Coordinates of C-alpha atoms in Angstrom, one line a residue:
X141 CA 94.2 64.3 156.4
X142 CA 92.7 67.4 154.7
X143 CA 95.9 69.1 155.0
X144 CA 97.7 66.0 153.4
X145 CA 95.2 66.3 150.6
X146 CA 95.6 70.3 149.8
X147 CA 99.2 69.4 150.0
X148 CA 99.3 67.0 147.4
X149 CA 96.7 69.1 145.2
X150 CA 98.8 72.3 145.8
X151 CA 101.9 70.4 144.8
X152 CA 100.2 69.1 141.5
X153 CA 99.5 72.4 140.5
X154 CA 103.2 73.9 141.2
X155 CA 104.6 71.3 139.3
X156 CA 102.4 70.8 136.1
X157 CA 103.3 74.1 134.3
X158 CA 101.4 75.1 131.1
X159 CA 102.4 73.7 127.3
X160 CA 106.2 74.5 126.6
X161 CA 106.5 77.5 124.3
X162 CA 109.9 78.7 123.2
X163 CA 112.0 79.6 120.2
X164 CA 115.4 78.1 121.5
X165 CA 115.4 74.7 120.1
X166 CA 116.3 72.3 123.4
X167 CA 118.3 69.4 123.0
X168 CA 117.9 66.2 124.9
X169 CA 120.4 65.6 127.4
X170 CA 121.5 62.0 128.0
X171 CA 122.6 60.3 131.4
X172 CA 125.8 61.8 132.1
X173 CA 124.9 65.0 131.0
X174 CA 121.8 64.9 133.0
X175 CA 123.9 64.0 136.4
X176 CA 126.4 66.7 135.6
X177 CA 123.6 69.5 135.0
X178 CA 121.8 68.2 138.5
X179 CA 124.3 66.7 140.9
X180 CA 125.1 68.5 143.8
X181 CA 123.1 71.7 142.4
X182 CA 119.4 73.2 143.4
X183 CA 116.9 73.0 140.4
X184 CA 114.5 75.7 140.4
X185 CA 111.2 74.6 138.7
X186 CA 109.2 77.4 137.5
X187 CA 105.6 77.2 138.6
X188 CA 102.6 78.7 137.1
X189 CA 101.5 81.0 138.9
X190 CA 104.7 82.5 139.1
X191 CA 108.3 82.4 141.3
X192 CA 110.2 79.2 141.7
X193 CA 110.3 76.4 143.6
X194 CA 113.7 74.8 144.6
X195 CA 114.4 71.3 144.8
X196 CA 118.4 70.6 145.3
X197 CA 119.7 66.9 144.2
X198 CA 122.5 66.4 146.5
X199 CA 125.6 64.2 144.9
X200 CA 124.6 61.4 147.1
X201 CA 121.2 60.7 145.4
X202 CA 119.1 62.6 147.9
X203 CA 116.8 65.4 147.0
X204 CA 115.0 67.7 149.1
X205 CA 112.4 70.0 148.4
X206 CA 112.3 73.4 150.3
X207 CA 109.4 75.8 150.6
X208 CA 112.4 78.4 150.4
X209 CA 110.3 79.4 147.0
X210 CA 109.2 82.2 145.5
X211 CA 105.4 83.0 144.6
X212 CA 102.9 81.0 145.9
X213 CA 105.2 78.2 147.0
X214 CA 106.8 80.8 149.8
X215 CA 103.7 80.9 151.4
X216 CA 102.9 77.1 151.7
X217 CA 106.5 75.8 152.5
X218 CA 105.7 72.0 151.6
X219 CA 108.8 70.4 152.4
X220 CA 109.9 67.0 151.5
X221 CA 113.0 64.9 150.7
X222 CA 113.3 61.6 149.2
X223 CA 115.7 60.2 146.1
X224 CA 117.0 60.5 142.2
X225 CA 119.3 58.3 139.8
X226 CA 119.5 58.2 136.2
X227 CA 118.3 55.6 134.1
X228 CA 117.9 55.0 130.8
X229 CA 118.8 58.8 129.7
X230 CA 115.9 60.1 132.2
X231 CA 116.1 62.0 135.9
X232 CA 114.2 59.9 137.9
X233 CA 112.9 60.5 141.8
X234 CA 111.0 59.3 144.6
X235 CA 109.7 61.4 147.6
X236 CA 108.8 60.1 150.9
X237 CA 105.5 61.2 151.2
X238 CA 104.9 63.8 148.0
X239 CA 102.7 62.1 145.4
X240 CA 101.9 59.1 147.8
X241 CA 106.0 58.1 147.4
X242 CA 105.4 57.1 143.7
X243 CA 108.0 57.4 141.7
X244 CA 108.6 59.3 138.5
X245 CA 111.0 60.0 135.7
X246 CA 111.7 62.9 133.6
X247 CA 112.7 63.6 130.2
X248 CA 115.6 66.5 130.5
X249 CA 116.5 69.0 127.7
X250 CA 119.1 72.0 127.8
X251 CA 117.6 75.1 126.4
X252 CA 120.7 77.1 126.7
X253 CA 122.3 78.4 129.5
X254 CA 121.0 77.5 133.2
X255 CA 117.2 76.4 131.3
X256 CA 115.9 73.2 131.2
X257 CA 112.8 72.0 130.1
X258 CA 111.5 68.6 131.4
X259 CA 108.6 66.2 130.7
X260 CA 107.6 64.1 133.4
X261 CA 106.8 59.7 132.5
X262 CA 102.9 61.1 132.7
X263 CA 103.3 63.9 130.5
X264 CA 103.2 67.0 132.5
X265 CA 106.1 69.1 131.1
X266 CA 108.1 72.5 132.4
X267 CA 110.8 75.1 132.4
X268 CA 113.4 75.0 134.9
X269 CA 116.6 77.2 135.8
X270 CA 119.6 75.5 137.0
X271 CA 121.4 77.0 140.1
X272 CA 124.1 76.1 142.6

């Protein structure tokens, strides 16, 4: 139980990044644009703390996350898989058992190249690098 907890409080920290703070003007991407970036690729959010940590959305609507991260996240390897669609011009996701299986949407922007920023349904925001 107290592992479950540290998890979940560990995870909230990796993925609530400080205010967005950039000079490239990012433009909102809609649906389709969204699946294209994502589909079939590993996202790598950046955390704060430094490193990455990689989730990969798999063209059949599964995600998993991987402790295969860099930074702090390498040394916890947290590990969970669960779902993602588009709706309504927002990545949406569900885990199985990160964030007690609620699920949450995201706001995605292209800020040029492989960056994204994104701006989760409850406001927390971030940077993220797209790989393959």
């Amino acid at each position: 139980m107290i592992g479950n907890r540290l998890s979940l409080g560990v995870l909230s920290a990796l993925f609530a990044s400080v205010a967005l703070s950039s000079a490239v003007q990012a433009r909102p991407l809609e649906g389709d644009e969204i699946r294209e970036k994502v589909a079939g690729k590993r996202v790598f959010l950046a955390v704060p703390m430094g490193g990455e940590f990689p989730l990969y959305y798999q063209t059949s609507g599964r995600v998993d996350g991987s402790g295969e991260a860099q930074g702090l996240g390498r040394f916890l390897k947290p590990t969970d898989s669960g779902r993602w669609w588009i709706t309504e011009n927002r990545l949406c996701q569900q885990w199985t058992t990160w964030y007690d299986g609620k699920q949450f949407c995201f706001r995605i922007s292209h800020r040029g190249g492989d960056r994204i920023e994104w701006v989760r349904d409850d406001g927390y925001s971030g940077t993220a690098r797209i790989g393959r």
